[in-house]
Amino acid sequence: MKFFSFAVPLLAPVLLVLCWIWMAARIDNQVILPPMDQVLYILAHPFEDLISMGSLTSNVLVSLVRVLLGYASAVAIAIPLGVIMGYYGMVFKAFNGFLNLFRPIPPLAWVPLVMAWFGISSLATMTGVETGQWYVYLNNIKFSMLFIIFVGAFYPILTATIHGVRSVNATLLDSARVLGAGQSQIFRKILIPAAMPAIITGMRIGLGIAWMCLVSAEMLPGSLSGIGYMITHAFTLASTDIVIAGMISIGCVGALMDMVFRRVEKQKFSWQRQTNS
């Protein structure tokens, strides 16, 4: 039984590897499908320079910083707004219809408008840094990219937060008021803790979407680094092995971040599953 529980999750990856090996040998065209050993070599040497675009590791780190900054901005705005909209009915009525107008718009559709707003402005432009190593770092963080990532993460977090707050048992809130709890105590000790499982789920979904928005964000003018840029540039040079290695890196980093959220959910909010069962 233990063997099967260990082997079953490996079944799909093994089948994928076998199909890859067979199809690469049959097609015999590195541009269409490179051999697996070429991709594995790139993944096994993540610090090696790739066609003058920097290493795989450096590009992943640049992308990770961009995603986390855009994602953190979405969290900082969406959670407080969602808590207020979920708790106060008038605020919900005032903002829900307006925000729903922008919800169906894909993040990529914002690109022309974002470029008109921000151009190639970056954190280096805002801080006034014009030379040195810090300029290289800060110039990689374009406001246009952060906005695209922000839009992708904002709505899942906002929706989950509103749902979590509105799902809190009203009896808990009424009991707290009867016992003399103030608004700040209700928010800190009842409302937010009870809504936190839903908020964490929204943050998890939002982070996944933010990571998916990364490639489109890094295709914007002015981008000279990042895993999305590396994939796009490698495609123009017909380096399909780098494209696939970059895609695998995106999947692995995204899976690791999702695993962190699932672990937090399991350790901190297992009580919710027991309550619902």
mmCIF file of C-alpha atoms in Angstrom:
data_model
loop_
_atom_site.group_PDB
_atom_site.id
_atom_site.type_symbol
_atom_site.label_atom_id
_atom_site.label_comp_id
_atom_site.label_asym_id
_atom_site.label_seq_id
_atom_site.Cartn_x
_atom_site.Cartn_y
_atom_site.Cartn_z
ATOM 1 C CA MET A 1 0.000 0.000 0.000
ATOM 2 C CA LYS A 2 2.816 2.415 0.853
ATOM 3 C CA PHE A 3 4.506 1.574 -2.441
ATOM 4 C CA PHE A 4 1.376 2.431 -4.430
ATOM 5 C CA SER A 5 0.828 5.685 -2.536
ATOM 6 C CA PHE A 6 4.392 6.646 -3.454
ATOM 7 C CA ALA A 7 4.292 5.381 -7.046
ATOM 8 C CA VAL A 8 0.937 6.768 -8.212
ATOM 9 C CA PRO A 9 2.003 10.467 -8.131
ATOM 10 C CA LEU A 10 5.080 9.537 -10.202
ATOM 11 C CA LEU A 11 3.042 7.837 -12.925
ATOM 12 C CA ALA A 12 2.149 10.966 -14.917
ATOM 13 C CA PRO A 13 5.693 12.484 -14.818
ATOM 14 C CA VAL A 14 7.233 9.179 -15.936
ATOM 15 C CA LEU A 15 4.765 8.904 -18.838
ATOM 16 C CA LEU A 16 5.534 12.497 -19.825
ATOM 17 C CA VAL A 17 9.285 11.798 -19.814
ATOM 18 C CA LEU A 18 8.857 8.669 -21.936
ATOM 19 C CA CYS A 19 6.638 10.513 -24.424
ATOM 20 C CA TRP A 20 9.157 13.361 -24.595
ATOM 21 C CA ILE A 21 12.072 11.001 -25.303
ATOM 22 C CA TRP A 22 10.110 9.097 -27.946
ATOM 23 C CA MET A 23 8.732 12.201 -29.705
ATOM 24 C CA ALA A 24 12.078 14.052 -29.670
ATOM 25 C CA ALA A 25 13.765 11.059 -31.313
ATOM 26 C CA ARG A 26 10.959 10.678 -33.858
ATOM 27 C CA ILE A 27 10.710 14.387 -34.778
ATOM 28 C CA ASP A 28 14.504 14.868 -34.763
ATOM 29 C CA ASN A 29 14.215 18.660 -34.835
ATOM 30 C CA GLN A 30 15.655 20.653 -31.918
ATOM 31 C CA VAL A 31 13.585 23.728 -32.758
ATOM 32 C CA ILE A 32 10.299 21.845 -32.483
ATOM 33 C CA LEU A 33 11.207 19.585 -29.552
ATOM 34 C CA PRO A 34 14.780 19.437 -28.214
ATOM 35 C CA PRO A 35 16.150 16.274 -26.598
ATOM 36 C CA MET A 36 15.596 16.036 -22.872
ATOM 37 C CA ASP A 37 19.315 16.006 -22.076
ATOM 38 C CA GLN A 38 19.714 19.540 -23.465
ATOM 39 C CA VAL A 39 16.996 20.893 -21.193
ATOM 40 C CA LEU A 40 18.320 18.929 -18.213
ATOM 41 C CA TYR A 41 21.790 20.390 -18.814
ATOM 42 C CA ILE A 42 20.398 23.930 -18.549
ATOM 43 C CA LEU A 43 18.461 23.046 -15.383
ATOM 44 C CA ALA A 44 21.540 21.340 -13.897
ATOM 45 C CA HIS A 45 23.687 24.450 -14.540
ATOM 46 C CA PRO A 46 21.371 27.263 -13.385
ATOM 47 C CA PHE A 47 24.228 29.743 -12.885
ATOM 48 C CA GLU A 48 25.598 29.403 -16.407
ATOM 49 C CA ASP A 49 25.135 32.350 -18.791
ATOM 50 C CA LEU A 50 22.516 31.706 -21.503
ATOM 51 C CA ILE A 51 23.061 33.415 -24.870
ATOM 52 C CA SER A 52 24.097 36.705 -23.202
ATOM 53 C CA MET A 53 20.829 36.938 -21.208
ATOM 54 C CA GLY A 54 22.249 36.080 -17.811
ATOM 55 C CA SER A 55 21.811 32.818 -15.967
ATOM 56 C CA LEU A 56 18.577 30.970 -15.330
ATOM 57 C CA THR A 57 18.888 31.693 -11.602
ATOM 58 C CA SER A 58 19.410 35.445 -12.024
ATOM 59 C CA ASN A 59 16.411 35.763 -14.333
ATOM 60 C CA VAL A 60 14.199 33.753 -11.983
ATOM 61 C CA LEU A 61 15.245 35.954 -9.043
ATOM 62 C CA VAL A 62 14.481 39.156 -10.969
ATOM 63 C CA SER A 63 11.049 37.793 -11.886
ATOM 64 C CA LEU A 64 10.418 36.692 -8.312
ATOM 65 C CA VAL A 65 11.163 40.189 -6.983
ATOM 66 C CA ARG A 66 8.786 41.722 -9.523
ATOM 67 C CA VAL A 67 6.007 39.281 -8.688
ATOM 68 C CA LEU A 68 6.382 39.709 -4.933
ATOM 69 C CA LEU A 69 6.341 43.527 -5.169
ATOM 70 C CA GLY A 70 3.245 43.592 -7.380
ATOM 71 C CA TYR A 71 1.599 40.897 -5.283
ATOM 72 C CA ALA A 72 2.392 42.657 -1.995
ATOM 73 C CA SER A 73 0.783 45.836 -3.356
ATOM 74 C CA ALA A 74 -2.370 43.872 -4.239
ATOM 75 C CA VAL A 75 -2.491 42.279 -0.778
ATOM 76 C CA ALA A 76 -1.995 45.636 0.962
ATOM 77 C CA ILE A 77 -4.988 47.151 -0.859
ATOM 78 C CA ALA A 78 -7.317 44.201 -1.494
ATOM 79 C CA ILE A 79 -7.476 42.795 2.048
ATOM 80 C CA PRO A 80 -8.360 46.032 3.909
ATOM 81 C CA LEU A 81 -10.807 46.998 1.145
ATOM 82 C CA GLY A 82 -12.341 43.521 1.163
ATOM 83 C CA VAL A 83 -12.751 43.540 4.947
ATOM 84 C CA ILE A 84 -14.483 46.933 4.854
ATOM 85 C CA MET A 85 -16.702 45.971 1.913
ATOM 86 C CA GLY A 86 -17.601 42.666 3.523
ATOM 87 C CA TYR A 87 -18.486 44.199 6.882
ATOM 88 C CA TYR A 88 -20.212 47.425 5.891
ATOM 89 C CA GLY A 89 -23.159 46.880 3.549
ATOM 90 C CA MET A 90 -23.210 50.491 2.316
ATOM 91 C CA VAL A 91 -19.550 50.349 1.323
ATOM 92 C CA PHE A 92 -20.197 47.075 -0.518
ATOM 93 C CA LYS A 93 -23.078 48.635 -2.451
ATOM 94 C CA ALA A 94 -21.007 51.719 -3.255
ATOM 95 C CA PHE A 95 -17.934 49.926 -4.618
ATOM 96 C CA ASN A 96 -18.991 46.448 -5.731
ATOM 97 C CA GLY A 97 -20.673 47.481 -8.985
ATOM 98 C CA PHE A 98 -17.834 49.826 -9.891
ATOM 99 C CA LEU A 99 -15.108 47.260 -9.233
ATOM 100 C CA ASN A 100 -17.026 44.576 -11.135
ATOM 101 C CA LEU A 101 -16.742 46.707 -14.279
ATOM 102 C CA PHE A 102 -12.987 46.047 -14.344
ATOM 103 C CA ARG A 103 -13.008 42.442 -13.120
ATOM 104 C CA PRO A 104 -13.566 40.815 -16.578
ATOM 105 C CA ILE A 105 -10.726 42.794 -18.205
ATOM 106 C CA PRO A 106 -7.692 40.517 -18.716
ATOM 107 C CA PRO A 107 -4.432 41.925 -17.316
ATOM 108 C CA LEU A 108 -2.881 41.826 -20.806
ATOM 109 C CA ALA A 109 -5.596 44.185 -22.095
ATOM 110 C CA TRP A 110 -4.203 46.880 -19.803
ATOM 111 C CA VAL A 111 -0.840 46.919 -21.621
ATOM 112 C CA PRO A 112 -1.472 49.841 -24.056
ATOM 113 C CA LEU A 113 -2.940 52.008 -21.313
ATOM 114 C CA VAL A 114 -0.221 51.058 -18.830
ATOM 115 C CA MET A 115 2.490 51.953 -21.330
ATOM 116 C CA ALA A 116 0.849 55.347 -21.877
ATOM 117 C CA TRP A 117 0.710 55.932 -18.122
ATOM 118 C CA PHE A 118 4.098 54.671 -17.003
ATOM 119 C CA GLY A 119 6.244 54.243 -20.121
ATOM 120 C CA ILE A 120 9.521 52.663 -19.040
ATOM 121 C CA SER A 121 9.590 54.372 -15.632
ATOM 122 C CA SER A 122 11.061 52.252 -12.860
ATOM 123 C CA LEU A 123 12.038 52.387 -9.209
ATOM 124 C CA ALA A 124 15.319 53.912 -10.381
ATOM 125 C CA THR A 125 13.344 56.791 -11.911
ATOM 126 C CA MET A 126 11.371 57.310 -8.696
ATOM 127 C CA THR A 127 14.421 57.192 -6.414
ATOM 128 C CA GLY A 128 16.627 59.274 -8.708
ATOM 129 C CA VAL A 129 19.362 56.620 -8.920
ATOM 130 C CA GLU A 130 21.128 56.982 -12.279
ATOM 131 C CA THR A 131 24.347 54.993 -12.028
ATOM 132 C CA GLY A 132 25.947 52.055 -10.274
ATOM 133 C CA GLN A 133 24.809 48.585 -9.387
ATOM 134 C CA TRP A 134 21.715 49.844 -7.582
ATOM 135 C CA TYR A 135 20.577 51.479 -10.820
ATOM 136 C CA VAL A 136 20.758 48.080 -12.549
ATOM 137 C CA TYR A 137 18.649 46.483 -9.818
ATOM 138 C CA LEU A 138 16.064 49.262 -9.497
ATOM 139 C CA ASN A 139 15.749 49.819 -13.241
ATOM 140 C CA ASN A 140 14.575 46.218 -13.624
ATOM 141 C CA ILE A 141 11.484 46.993 -11.525
ATOM 142 C CA LYS A 142 9.232 48.779 -14.033
ATOM 143 C CA PHE A 143 5.985 50.294 -12.790
ATOM 144 C CA SER A 144 4.177 48.940 -15.865
ATOM 145 C CA MET A 145 5.145 45.376 -14.930
ATOM 146 C CA LEU A 146 4.141 45.842 -11.309
ATOM 147 C CA PHE A 147 0.739 47.166 -12.390
ATOM 148 C CA ILE A 148 0.014 44.143 -14.618
ATOM 149 C CA ILE A 149 0.968 41.780 -11.781
ATOM 150 C CA PHE A 150 -1.073 43.865 -9.317
ATOM 151 C CA VAL A 151 -4.209 43.650 -11.471
ATOM 152 C CA GLY A 152 -3.832 39.889 -11.810
ATOM 153 C CA ALA A 153 -3.597 39.339 -8.051
ATOM 154 C CA PHE A 154 -6.023 42.018 -6.841
ATOM 155 C CA TYR A 155 -9.439 40.582 -7.681
ATOM 156 C CA PRO A 156 -9.002 37.015 -6.360
ATOM 157 C CA ILE A 157 -7.788 38.403 -3.026
ATOM 158 C CA LEU A 158 -10.554 41.004 -2.861
ATOM 159 C CA THR A 159 -13.313 38.515 -3.736
ATOM 160 C CA ALA A 160 -12.100 35.918 -1.238
ATOM 161 C CA THR A 161 -11.778 38.521 1.508
ATOM 162 C CA ILE A 162 -15.305 39.833 0.956
ATOM 163 C CA HIS A 163 -16.684 36.287 0.921
ATOM 164 C CA GLY A 164 -14.771 35.366 4.071
ATOM 165 C CA VAL A 165 -15.979 38.400 6.013
ATOM 166 C CA ARG A 166 -19.601 38.053 4.879
ATOM 167 C CA SER A 167 -19.558 34.351 5.821
ATOM 168 C CA VAL A 168 -18.642 34.998 9.452
ATOM 169 C CA ASN A 169 -21.413 33.818 11.756
ATOM 170 C CA ALA A 170 -23.452 36.861 12.751
ATOM 171 C CA THR A 171 -24.119 35.295 16.159
ATOM 172 C CA LEU A 172 -20.427 35.649 17.016
ATOM 173 C CA LEU A 173 -20.482 39.340 16.178
ATOM 174 C CA ASP A 174 -23.724 39.985 18.075
ATOM 175 C CA SER A 175 -22.427 38.108 21.114
ATOM 176 C CA ALA A 176 -19.260 40.181 21.112
ATOM 177 C CA ARG A 177 -21.246 43.413 20.981
ATOM 178 C CA VAL A 178 -23.489 42.279 23.847
ATOM 179 C CA LEU A 179 -20.378 41.552 25.922
ATOM 180 C CA GLY A 180 -19.140 45.084 25.298
ATOM 181 C CA ALA A 181 -16.554 44.557 22.568
ATOM 182 C CA GLY A 182 -15.686 47.616 20.507
ATOM 183 C CA GLN A 183 -15.336 47.727 16.744
ATOM 184 C CA SER A 184 -11.563 47.361 16.831
ATOM 185 C CA GLN A 185 -11.846 44.291 19.089
ATOM 186 C CA ILE A 186 -14.482 42.758 16.823
ATOM 187 C CA PHE A 187 -12.235 43.249 13.809
ATOM 188 C CA ARG A 188 -9.042 42.006 15.467
ATOM 189 C CA LYS A 189 -10.360 39.105 17.536
ATOM 190 C CA ILE A 190 -13.407 37.797 15.668
ATOM 191 C CA LEU A 191 -13.930 39.079 12.148
ATOM 192 C CA ILE A 192 -10.438 38.805 10.657
ATOM 193 C CA PRO A 193 -9.477 35.496 12.370
ATOM 194 C CA ALA A 194 -12.765 33.890 11.281
ATOM 195 C CA ALA A 195 -12.361 35.168 7.712
ATOM 196 C CA MET A 196 -8.646 34.341 7.508
ATOM 197 C CA PRO A 197 -9.027 30.847 5.925
ATOM 198 C CA ALA A 198 -10.908 32.388 2.991
ATOM 199 C CA ILE A 199 -8.394 35.238 2.799
ATOM 200 C CA ILE A 200 -5.482 32.792 2.695
ATOM 201 C CA THR A 201 -7.194 30.888 -0.118
ATOM 202 C CA GLY A 202 -7.640 34.138 -2.050
ATOM 203 C CA MET A 203 -4.003 35.051 -1.468
ATOM 204 C CA ARG A 204 -2.963 31.635 -2.750
ATOM 205 C CA ILE A 205 -5.040 32.004 -5.929
ATOM 206 C CA GLY A 206 -3.892 35.596 -6.365
ATOM 207 C CA LEU A 207 -0.237 34.623 -6.135
ATOM 208 C CA GLY A 208 -0.723 31.943 -8.771
ATOM 209 C CA ILE A 209 -2.371 34.403 -11.150
ATOM 210 C CA ALA A 210 0.301 37.026 -10.430
ATOM 211 C CA TRP A 211 2.966 34.491 -11.364
ATOM 212 C CA MET A 212 1.074 33.669 -14.581
ATOM 213 C CA CYS A 213 0.858 37.383 -15.444
ATOM 214 C CA LEU A 214 4.632 37.564 -15.192
ATOM 215 C CA VAL A 215 5.350 36.514 -18.780
ATOM 216 C CA SER A 216 3.027 39.142 -20.257
ATOM 217 C CA ALA A 217 4.444 41.763 -17.896
ATOM 218 C CA GLU A 218 8.003 40.969 -18.923
ATOM 219 C CA MET A 219 7.100 41.226 -22.614
ATOM 220 C CA LEU A 220 6.517 44.963 -22.152
ATOM 221 C CA PRO A 221 9.020 47.435 -23.705
ATOM 222 C CA GLY A 222 12.021 48.176 -21.518
ATOM 223 C CA SER A 223 12.319 44.668 -20.103
ATOM 224 C CA LEU A 224 15.848 43.287 -20.390
ATOM 225 C CA SER A 225 15.714 40.517 -17.821
ATOM 226 C CA GLY A 226 13.410 38.070 -16.105
ATOM 227 C CA ILE A 227 12.275 34.565 -16.904
ATOM 228 C CA GLY A 228 9.466 35.783 -19.190
ATOM 229 C CA TYR A 229 11.867 37.960 -21.162
ATOM 230 C CA MET A 230 14.343 35.092 -21.367
ATOM 231 C CA ILE A 231 11.676 32.764 -22.805
ATOM 232 C CA THR A 232 10.523 35.356 -25.349
ATOM 233 C CA HIS A 233 14.064 36.222 -26.438
ATOM 234 C CA ALA A 234 15.106 32.569 -26.629
ATOM 235 C CA PHE A 235 12.117 31.870 -28.869
ATOM 236 C CA THR A 236 13.257 34.549 -31.344
ATOM 237 C CA LEU A 237 16.644 32.782 -31.466
ATOM 238 C CA ALA A 238 15.012 29.351 -31.935
ATOM 239 C CA SER A 239 16.540 28.145 -28.637
ATOM 240 C CA THR A 240 13.634 25.906 -27.693
ATOM 241 C CA ASP A 241 15.670 24.147 -25.006
ATOM 242 C CA ILE A 242 15.968 27.455 -23.099
ATOM 243 C CA VAL A 243 12.247 28.093 -23.619
ATOM 244 C CA ILE A 244 11.326 24.740 -22.091
ATOM 245 C CA ALA A 245 13.838 25.151 -19.236
ATOM 246 C CA GLY A 246 12.312 28.547 -18.469
ATOM 247 C CA MET A 247 8.791 27.088 -18.508
ATOM 248 C CA ILE A 248 9.855 24.321 -16.129
ATOM 249 C CA SER A 249 11.422 26.943 -13.827
ATOM 250 C CA ILE A 250 8.198 28.947 -13.773
ATOM 251 C CA GLY A 251 6.232 25.821 -12.920
ATOM 252 C CA CYS A 252 8.624 24.753 -10.160
ATOM 253 C CA VAL A 253 8.766 28.167 -8.480
ATOM 254 C CA GLY A 254 4.983 28.524 -8.726
ATOM 255 C CA ALA A 255 4.502 25.058 -7.224
ATOM 256 C CA LEU A 256 6.859 25.868 -4.349
ATOM 257 C CA MET A 257 4.995 29.080 -3.534
ATOM 258 C CA ASP A 258 1.672 27.262 -3.680
ATOM 259 C CA MET A 259 3.073 24.567 -1.382
ATOM 260 C CA VAL A 260 3.949 27.219 1.202
ATOM 261 C CA PHE A 261 0.352 28.464 1.234
ATOM 262 C CA ARG A 262 -1.030 24.925 1.470
ATOM 263 C CA ARG A 263 1.251 24.208 4.401
ATOM 264 C CA VAL A 264 0.101 27.384 6.172
ATOM 265 C CA GLU A 265 -3.530 26.410 5.524
ATOM 266 C CA LYS A 266 -2.963 22.925 6.914
ATOM 267 C CA GLN A 267 -1.070 24.027 10.030
ATOM 268 C CA LYS A 268 -3.002 27.155 10.973
ATOM 269 C CA PHE A 269 -6.551 26.529 9.787
ATOM 270 C CA SER A 270 -7.141 22.806 10.155
ATOM 271 C CA TRP A 271 -9.820 23.711 12.711
ATOM 272 C CA GLN A 272 -12.032 25.016 9.906
ATOM 273 C CA ARG A 273 -12.144 21.602 8.181
ATOM 274 C CA GLN A 274 -13.022 19.959 11.479
ATOM 275 C CA THR A 275 -15.804 22.494 12.061
ATOM 276 C CA ASN A 276 -17.281 21.971 8.593
ATOM 277 C CA SER A 277 -17.129 18.164 8.794
#
